[in-house]
Amino acid sequence: MAIWAIANQKGGVGKSTTGINLGAALARLGLRVLLVDSDPQSNATSGLGIRPDGTPTIYDLLLAAAPQPDAAILPTRQRGLHLIAATPALAGAEVELAGAAAREHRLQRALAGTAARFDQILIDCPPSLGLLTVNALCTADAVLVPVQCEYLALEGLGHLITTIDLVRRNLNPHLTVGAVLLTMFDGRTNLAQQVVDEVRQHFPETLQTVIPRSIRLGEAPSHGRTIFEYAPQSAGAVAYAQAAAELQATAFGARQPPVQAAVGAGASA
């Protein structure tokens, strides 16, 4: 079992899109996957078409208001992929936890009793380095960093790396940057390739798979669908399937038996 925190304090880089579609791709490979929506914007929850009416959410787990963690785990339409949902109420969690004992480990404790049921756990972090993200970093084995292939892509990554180092030294000594995933790549521009080259130069953990800028990837969440449901033959679907297989070959993903990507016969926008 491996736990990944999908983190980058820069917004709009594809964290939730990656959480949804990478989780679905891993599930399609036969793995048991849990996606934890730890972002008050709750894009991973809405992007999967789920409304957690009456069901405990990540907020309840962090505030110890849920009767048991399993009560918060919801199935999705993708077989093998489950979700712990978020709502905008999560925005108040950082304030409510500010004075709590061991506040950085609330998520770790909440998942402790159920984590063994899953092969992979993906935690979708908010675009900040606040207490919610720190909780995810304290829980995770490794960080998956989505990086947008655009100008100033590396801006702020230094702060994320500093935060990861601080968490490693003080709270989670096993935490590491497990993978960097390049997103929103537009092959028509020289700048995009320059960003790819620069990121790979600074981060040898960068996956070879690059997620393209895709209309279909942008449309799918508005329909509450993964890219594999909405446009299974699209370039975005093929890319996330390949990224999932590649992630399984990393030091953390390799804890499970190696698997092959199930991709469509072709690719389109």
C-alpha positions as YAML, in Angstrom:
chain: A
units: angstrom
residues:
- id: 1
  name: MET
  ca: [0.00, 0.00, 0.00]
- id: 2
  name: ALA
  ca: [1.31, 3.43, -0.96]
- id: 3
  name: ILE
  ca: [-0.05, 6.84, -0.01]
- id: 4
  name: TRP
  ca: [0.53, 9.80, -2.34]
- id: 5
  name: ALA
  ca: [-0.10, 13.46, -1.54]
- id: 6
  name: ILE
  ca: [-0.91, 15.33, -4.77]
- id: 7
  name: ALA
  ca: [0.46, 18.75, -3.87]
- id: 8
  name: ASN
  ca: [1.45, 22.07, -5.38]
- id: 9
  name: GLN
  ca: [0.53, 25.36, -3.76]
- id: 10
  name: LYS
  ca: [0.16, 26.92, -7.20]
- id: 11
  name: GLY
  ca: [-3.46, 26.70, -8.29]
- id: 12
  name: GLY
  ca: [-4.73, 25.55, -11.67]
- id: 13
  name: VAL
  ca: [-2.00, 23.00, -12.32]
- id: 14
  name: GLY
  ca: [-4.30, 19.98, -12.55]
- id: 15
  name: LYS
  ca: [-4.19, 18.50, -9.05]
- id: 16
  name: SER
  ca: [-7.86, 17.48, -8.92]
- id: 17
  name: THR
  ca: [-7.87, 16.41, -12.57]
- id: 18
  name: THR
  ca: [-4.87, 14.24, -11.80]
- id: 19
  name: GLY
  ca: [-6.41, 12.84, -8.63]
- id: 20
  name: ILE
  ca: [-9.61, 11.84, -10.44]
- id: 21
  name: ASN
  ca: [-8.11, 10.42, -13.60]
- id: 22
  name: LEU
  ca: [-4.96, 8.90, -12.16]
- id: 23
  name: GLY
  ca: [-7.11, 7.24, -9.51]
- id: 24
  name: ALA
  ca: [-9.45, 5.91, -12.17]
- id: 25
  name: ALA
  ca: [-6.52, 4.71, -14.29]
- id: 26
  name: LEU
  ca: [-5.00, 2.85, -11.34]
- id: 27
  name: ALA
  ca: [-8.38, 1.28, -10.59]
- id: 28
  name: ARG
  ca: [-8.66, 0.18, -14.22]
- id: 29
  name: LEU
  ca: [-5.39, -1.66, -13.71]
- id: 30
  name: GLY
  ca: [-7.10, -3.75, -11.05]
- id: 31
  name: LEU
  ca: [-5.91, -1.85, -7.96]
- id: 32
  name: ARG
  ca: [-8.04, -0.85, -5.00]
- id: 33
  name: VAL
  ca: [-7.77, 2.95, -4.91]
- id: 34
  name: LEU
  ca: [-8.97, 5.54, -2.41]
- id: 35
  name: LEU
  ca: [-9.09, 9.20, -3.44]
- id: 36
  name: VAL
  ca: [-9.19, 11.58, -0.47]
- id: 37
  name: ASP
  ca: [-10.52, 15.05, -1.34]
- id: 38
  name: SER
  ca: [-8.71, 17.33, 1.09]
- id: 39
  name: ASP
  ca: [-9.44, 20.58, -0.76]
- id: 40
  name: PRO
  ca: [-12.26, 22.88, 0.42]
- id: 41
  name: GLN
  ca: [-13.03, 23.62, -3.24]
- id: 42
  name: SER
  ca: [-14.08, 19.92, -3.38]
- id: 43
  name: ASN
  ca: [-13.32, 19.68, -7.10]
- id: 44
  name: ALA
  ca: [-12.42, 16.00, -6.88]
- id: 45
  name: THR
  ca: [-15.79, 15.29, -5.27]
- id: 46
  name: SER
  ca: [-17.87, 17.24, -7.78]
- id: 47
  name: GLY
  ca: [-15.68, 16.05, -10.65]
- id: 48
  name: LEU
  ca: [-16.71, 12.48, -9.86]
- id: 49
  name: GLY
  ca: [-20.37, 13.50, -9.78]
- id: 50
  name: ILE
  ca: [-20.73, 12.82, -6.06]
- id: 51
  name: ARG
  ca: [-22.80, 14.78, -3.57]
- id: 52
  name: PRO
  ca: [-22.03, 13.62, -0.01]
- id: 53
  name: ASP
  ca: [-25.47, 14.47, 1.36]
- id: 54
  name: GLY
  ca: [-25.72, 12.97, 4.83]
- id: 55
  name: THR
  ca: [-22.44, 11.07, 4.49]
- id: 56
  name: PRO
  ca: [-19.46, 11.94, 6.71]
- id: 57
  name: THR
  ca: [-16.75, 13.84, 4.84]
- id: 58
  name: ILE
  ca: [-13.06, 14.51, 5.35]
- id: 59
  name: TYR
  ca: [-14.08, 17.41, 7.59]
- id: 60
  name: ASP
  ca: [-15.81, 15.00, 9.96]
- id: 61
  name: LEU
  ca: [-12.79, 12.70, 10.01]
- id: 62
  name: LEU
  ca: [-10.38, 15.53, 10.79]
- id: 63
  name: LEU
  ca: [-12.60, 16.86, 13.56]
- id: 64
  name: ALA
  ca: [-13.21, 13.33, 14.87]
- id: 65
  name: ALA
  ca: [-16.95, 13.73, 14.32]
- id: 66
  name: ALA
  ca: [-17.38, 10.64, 12.13]
- id: 67
  name: PRO
  ca: [-18.38, 7.44, 13.94]
- id: 68
  name: GLN
  ca: [-15.81, 5.44, 11.96]
- id: 69
  name: PRO
  ca: [-13.65, 6.11, 8.86]
- id: 70
  name: ASP
  ca: [-15.42, 3.47, 6.75]
- id: 71
  name: ALA
  ca: [-18.64, 5.49, 6.99]
- id: 72
  name: ALA
  ca: [-17.01, 8.25, 4.95]
- id: 73
  name: ILE
  ca: [-15.82, 6.02, 2.08]
- id: 74
  name: LEU
  ca: [-18.05, 6.28, -0.98]
- id: 75
  name: PRO
  ca: [-17.98, 4.11, -4.11]
- id: 76
  name: THR
  ca: [-17.68, 5.75, -7.53]
- id: 77
  name: ARG
  ca: [-18.84, 4.61, -10.94]
- id: 78
  name: GLN
  ca: [-15.32, 3.38, -11.64]
- id: 79
  name: ARG
  ca: [-14.97, -0.08, -10.16]
- id: 80
  name: GLY
  ca: [-12.14, -0.16, -7.62]
- id: 81
  name: LEU
  ca: [-12.09, 3.61, -7.07]
- id: 82
  name: HIS
  ca: [-13.51, 4.98, -3.80]
- id: 83
  name: LEU
  ca: [-13.74, 8.52, -2.48]
- id: 84
  name: ILE
  ca: [-13.68, 10.35, 0.83]
- id: 85
  name: ALA
  ca: [-15.53, 13.50, -0.14]
- id: 86
  name: ALA
  ca: [-15.08, 17.15, 0.79]
- id: 87
  name: THR
  ca: [-17.43, 20.11, 1.02]
- id: 88
  name: PRO
  ca: [-16.73, 23.84, 1.38]
- id: 89
  name: ALA
  ca: [-17.15, 23.37, 5.16]
- id: 90
  name: LEU
  ca: [-13.60, 22.00, 5.11]
- id: 91
  name: ALA
  ca: [-12.36, 25.58, 4.83]
- id: 92
  name: GLY
  ca: [-13.02, 26.01, 8.54]
- id: 93
  name: ALA
  ca: [-11.02, 22.96, 9.57]
- id: 94
  name: GLU
  ca: [-7.68, 24.77, 9.75]
- id: 95
  name: VAL
  ca: [-9.09, 27.31, 12.19]
- id: 96
  name: GLU
  ca: [-10.84, 24.67, 14.28]
- id: 97
  name: LEU
  ca: [-7.71, 22.52, 14.43]
- id: 98
  name: ALA
  ca: [-5.32, 25.37, 15.19]
- id: 99
  name: GLY
  ca: [-5.19, 24.60, 18.91]
- id: 100
  name: ALA
  ca: [-5.80, 20.86, 18.72]
- id: 101
  name: ALA
  ca: [-3.28, 18.35, 20.02]
- id: 102
  name: ALA
  ca: [-1.28, 16.55, 17.30]
- id: 103
  name: ARG
  ca: [-3.21, 18.55, 14.70]
- id: 104
  name: GLU
  ca: [-0.73, 17.65, 11.94]
- id: 105
  name: HIS
  ca: [-1.53, 13.95, 12.32]
- id: 106
  name: ARG
  ca: [-5.35, 14.05, 12.27]
- id: 107
  name: LEU
  ca: [-5.62, 12.68, 8.73]
- id: 108
  name: GLN
  ca: [-3.04, 9.97, 9.41]
- id: 109
  name: ARG
  ca: [-4.99, 8.79, 12.44]
- id: 110
  name: ALA
  ca: [-8.31, 8.97, 10.58]
- id: 111
  name: LEU
  ca: [-7.06, 6.70, 7.79]
- id: 112
  name: ALA
  ca: [-5.08, 4.31, 9.98]
- id: 113
  name: GLY
  ca: [-7.92, 1.86, 10.46]
- id: 114
  name: THR
  ca: [-8.91, 1.62, 6.82]
- id: 115
  name: ALA
  ca: [-5.74, 2.25, 4.77]
- id: 116
  name: ALA
  ca: [-4.82, -1.43, 4.55]
- id: 117
  name: ARG
  ca: [-7.94, -2.08, 2.47]
- id: 118
  name: PHE
  ca: [-6.42, -0.18, -0.46]
- id: 119
  name: ASP
  ca: [-3.44, -0.61, -2.76]
- id: 120
  name: GLN
  ca: [-3.08, 3.11, -3.46]
- id: 121
  name: ILE
  ca: [-4.34, 6.17, -1.62]
- id: 122
  name: LEU
  ca: [-4.27, 9.56, -3.39]
- id: 123
  name: ILE
  ca: [-4.78, 12.73, -1.34]
- id: 124
  name: ASP
  ca: [-5.86, 15.78, -3.35]
- id: 125
  name: CYS
  ca: [-4.38, 18.77, -1.51]
- id: 126
  name: PRO
  ca: [-5.56, 22.40, -1.61]
- id: 127
  name: PRO
  ca: [-3.47, 25.03, -3.42]
- id: 128
  name: SER
  ca: [-1.73, 26.16, -0.23]
- id: 129
  name: LEU
  ca: [0.84, 24.98, 2.28]
- id: 130
  name: GLY
  ca: [-1.51, 25.23, 5.26]
- id: 131
  name: LEU
  ca: [-2.57, 22.67, 7.82]
- id: 132
  name: LEU
  ca: [-4.63, 20.58, 5.39]
- id: 133
  name: THR
  ca: [-1.62, 20.09, 3.12]
- id: 134
  name: VAL
  ca: [0.67, 19.44, 6.08]
- id: 135
  name: ASN
  ca: [-1.76, 16.73, 7.26]
- id: 136
  name: ALA
  ca: [-1.52, 15.11, 3.84]
- id: 137
  name: LEU
  ca: [2.29, 15.30, 3.89]
- id: 138
  name: CYS
  ca: [2.37, 13.73, 7.36]
- id: 139
  name: THR
  ca: [0.19, 10.88, 6.10]
- id: 140
  name: ALA
  ca: [1.90, 10.24, 2.76]
- id: 141
  name: ASP
  ca: [4.78, 8.03, 1.73]
- id: 142
  name: ALA
  ca: [5.55, 10.30, -1.19]
- id: 143
  name: VAL
  ca: [4.47, 13.50, -2.92]
- id: 144
  name: LEU
  ca: [3.21, 13.63, -6.50]
- id: 145
  name: VAL
  ca: [3.74, 17.15, -7.82]
- id: 146
  name: PRO
  ca: [1.72, 18.23, -10.89]
- id: 147
  name: VAL
  ca: [3.57, 20.97, -12.78]
- id: 148
  name: GLN
  ca: [1.88, 23.00, -15.49]
- id: 149
  name: CYS
  ca: [3.87, 23.34, -18.73]
- id: 150
  name: GLU
  ca: [3.64, 27.13, -18.81]
- id: 151
  name: TYR
  ca: [5.62, 30.22, -17.87]
- id: 152
  name: LEU
  ca: [6.55, 30.44, -14.17]
- id: 153
  name: ALA
  ca: [5.85, 26.72, -13.77]
- id: 154
  name: LEU
  ca: [8.67, 26.43, -11.25]
- id: 155
  name: GLU
  ca: [7.52, 29.46, -9.29]
- id: 156
  name: GLY
  ca: [6.69, 28.41, -5.77]
- id: 157
  name: LEU
  ca: [8.05, 24.88, -6.13]
- id: 158
  name: GLY
  ca: [10.96, 25.91, -3.94]
- id: 159
  name: HIS
  ca: [8.50, 26.68, -1.14]
- id: 160
  name: LEU
  ca: [6.87, 23.27, -1.58]
- id: 161
  name: ILE
  ca: [10.23, 21.51, -1.44]
- id: 162
  name: THR
  ca: [11.13, 23.51, 1.68]
- id: 163
  name: THR
  ca: [7.85, 22.47, 3.30]
- id: 164
  name: ILE
  ca: [8.45, 18.83, 2.37]
- id: 165
  name: ASP
  ca: [11.93, 19.05, 3.93]
- id: 166
  name: LEU
  ca: [10.51, 20.57, 7.12]
- id: 167
  name: VAL
  ca: [7.85, 17.87, 7.37]
- id: 168
  name: ARG
  ca: [10.47, 15.20, 6.75]
- id: 169
  name: ARG
  ca: [12.76, 16.53, 9.48]
- id: 170
  name: ASN
  ca: [10.08, 17.14, 12.08]
- id: 171
  name: LEU
  ca: [6.98, 15.05, 11.39]
- id: 172
  name: ASN
  ca: [7.38, 12.36, 8.71]
- id: 173
  name: PRO
  ca: [10.98, 11.17, 8.20]
- id: 174
  name: HIS
  ca: [10.02, 8.84, 5.33]
- id: 175
  name: LEU
  ca: [8.42, 11.51, 3.12]
- id: 176
  name: THR
  ca: [9.98, 12.14, -0.27]
- id: 177
  name: VAL
  ca: [9.16, 13.62, -3.66]
- id: 178
  name: GLY
  ca: [8.12, 10.44, -5.41]
- id: 179
  name: ALA
  ca: [7.12, 11.81, -8.81]
- id: 180
  name: VAL
  ca: [6.62, 15.00, -10.79]
- id: 181
  name: LEU
  ca: [3.90, 14.99, -13.45]
- id: 182
  name: LEU
  ca: [3.95, 17.54, -16.26]
- id: 183
  name: THR
  ca: [0.44, 18.72, -17.15]
- id: 184
  name: MET
  ca: [-1.32, 20.92, -19.71]
- id: 185
  name: PHE
  ca: [1.41, 20.42, -22.31]
- id: 186
  name: ASP
  ca: [0.85, 22.24, -25.59]
- id: 187
  name: GLY
  ca: [3.21, 20.84, -28.21]
- id: 188
  name: ARG
  ca: [2.57, 23.77, -30.53]
- id: 189
  name: THR
  ca: [4.66, 26.12, -28.39]
- id: 190
  name: ASN
  ca: [8.42, 26.20, -27.86]
- id: 191
  name: LEU
  ca: [7.83, 27.44, -24.30]
- id: 192
  name: ALA
  ca: [6.08, 24.25, -23.28]
- id: 193
  name: GLN
  ca: [9.04, 22.12, -24.34]
- id: 194
  name: GLN
  ca: [11.43, 24.50, -22.58]
- id: 195
  name: VAL
  ca: [9.43, 24.06, -19.36]
- id: 196
  name: VAL
  ca: [9.55, 20.27, -19.78]
- id: 197
  name: ASP
  ca: [13.32, 20.37, -20.20]
- id: 198
  name: GLU
  ca: [13.82, 22.67, -17.23]
- id: 199
  name: VAL
  ca: [11.61, 20.63, -14.90]
- id: 200
  name: ARG
  ca: [13.36, 17.40, -15.88]
- id: 201
  name: GLN
  ca: [16.73, 19.04, -15.30]
- id: 202
  name: HIS
  ca: [15.78, 20.05, -11.74]
- id: 203
  name: PHE
  ca: [13.65, 17.00, -10.84]
- id: 204
  name: PRO
  ca: [14.95, 13.59, -11.95]
- id: 205
  name: GLU
  ca: [11.74, 12.08, -10.49]
- id: 206
  name: THR
  ca: [9.74, 13.57, -13.39]
- id: 207
  name: LEU
  ca: [7.62, 10.98, -15.17]
- id: 208
  name: GLN
  ca: [8.22, 10.49, -18.88]
- id: 209
  name: THR
  ca: [4.49, 10.71, -19.54]
- id: 210
  name: VAL
  ca: [3.28, 14.24, -20.20]
- id: 211
  name: ILE
  ca: [-0.41, 15.14, -19.83]
- id: 212
  name: PRO
  ca: [-1.54, 17.20, -22.84]
- id: 213
  name: ARG
  ca: [-3.70, 20.28, -22.74]
- id: 214
  name: SER
  ca: [-7.05, 18.77, -23.66]
- id: 215
  name: ILE
  ca: [-10.57, 20.09, -24.13]
- id: 216
  name: ARG
  ca: [-11.94, 16.70, -23.11]
- id: 217
  name: LEU
  ca: [-10.04, 16.75, -19.81]
- id: 218
  name: GLY
  ca: [-11.55, 20.15, -19.08]
- id: 219
  name: GLU
  ca: [-15.07, 19.06, -19.99]
- id: 220
  name: ALA
  ca: [-15.22, 15.74, -18.16]
- id: 221
  name: PRO
  ca: [-15.51, 17.11, -14.55]
- id: 222
  name: SER
  ca: [-18.47, 19.29, -15.52]
- id: 223
  name: HIS
  ca: [-20.30, 16.06, -16.38]
- id: 224
  name: GLY
  ca: [-19.15, 14.32, -13.19]
- id: 225
  name: ARG
  ca: [-17.15, 11.82, -15.26]
- id: 226
  name: THR
  ca: [-13.59, 10.58, -15.40]
- id: 227
  name: ILE
  ca: [-11.85, 10.97, -18.74]
- id: 228
  name: PHE
  ca: [-12.21, 7.20, -19.25]
- id: 229
  name: GLU
  ca: [-15.98, 7.51, -19.08]
- id: 230
  name: TYR
  ca: [-16.27, 10.77, -20.97]
- id: 231
  name: ALA
  ca: [-13.73, 10.34, -23.77]
- id: 232
  name: PRO
  ca: [-11.95, 6.97, -23.44]
- id: 233
  name: GLN
  ca: [-10.09, 7.30, -26.76]
- id: 234
  name: SER
  ca: [-8.85, 10.84, -26.13]
- id: 235
  name: ALA
  ca: [-5.23, 11.90, -25.74]
- id: 236
  name: GLY
  ca: [-5.91, 12.73, -22.09]
- id: 237
  name: ALA
  ca: [-7.23, 9.23, -21.37]
- id: 238
  name: VAL
  ca: [-4.24, 7.61, -23.04]
- id: 239
  name: ALA
  ca: [-1.83, 9.88, -21.15]
- id: 240
  name: TYR
  ca: [-3.33, 9.20, -17.72]
- id: 241
  name: ALA
  ca: [-3.37, 5.46, -18.40]
- id: 242
  name: GLN
  ca: [0.31, 5.64, -19.29]
- id: 243
  name: ALA
  ca: [1.07, 7.81, -16.25]
- id: 244
  name: ALA
  ca: [-0.63, 5.26, -13.98]
- id: 245
  name: ALA
  ca: [1.46, 2.41, -15.39]
- id: 246
  name: GLU
  ca: [4.61, 4.50, -15.06]
- id: 247
  name: LEU
  ca: [3.77, 5.49, -11.49]
- id: 248
  name: GLN
  ca: [3.50, 1.80, -10.66]
- id: 249
  name: ALA
  ca: [7.11, 1.40, -11.73]
- id: 250
  name: THR
  ca: [8.37, 3.98, -9.21]
- id: 251
  name: ALA
  ca: [9.88, 2.98, -5.87]
- id: 252
  name: PHE
  ca: [6.52, 3.47, -4.15]
- id: 253
  name: GLY
  ca: [4.18, 2.18, -6.81]
- id: 254
  name: ALA
  ca: [6.31, -0.94, -7.23]
- id: 255
  name: ARG
  ca: [5.06, -2.22, -3.90]
- id: 256
  name: GLN
  ca: [2.31, -3.81, -5.98]
- id: 257
  name: PRO
  ca: [2.87, -6.34, -8.79]
- id: 258
  name: PRO
  ca: [3.75, -4.62, -12.08]
- id: 259
  name: VAL
  ca: [0.81, -3.99, -14.39]
- id: 260
  name: GLN
  ca: [0.33, -2.82, -17.94]
- id: 261
  name: ALA
  ca: [-1.59, 0.27, -19.02]
- id: 262
  name: ALA
  ca: [-4.94, -0.34, -20.64]
- id: 263
  name: VAL
  ca: [-5.16, 2.37, -23.28]
- id: 264
  name: GLY
  ca: [-7.43, 2.99, -26.21]
- id: 265
  name: ALA
  ca: [-6.53, 2.17, -29.77]
- id: 266
  name: GLY
  ca: [-6.10, 5.82, -30.66]
- id: 267
  name: ALA
  ca: [-5.97, 9.33, -29.25]
- id: 268
  name: SER
  ca: [-7.80, 12.54, -29.96]
- id: 269
  name: ALA
  ca: [-8.10, 15.94, -28.36]
...
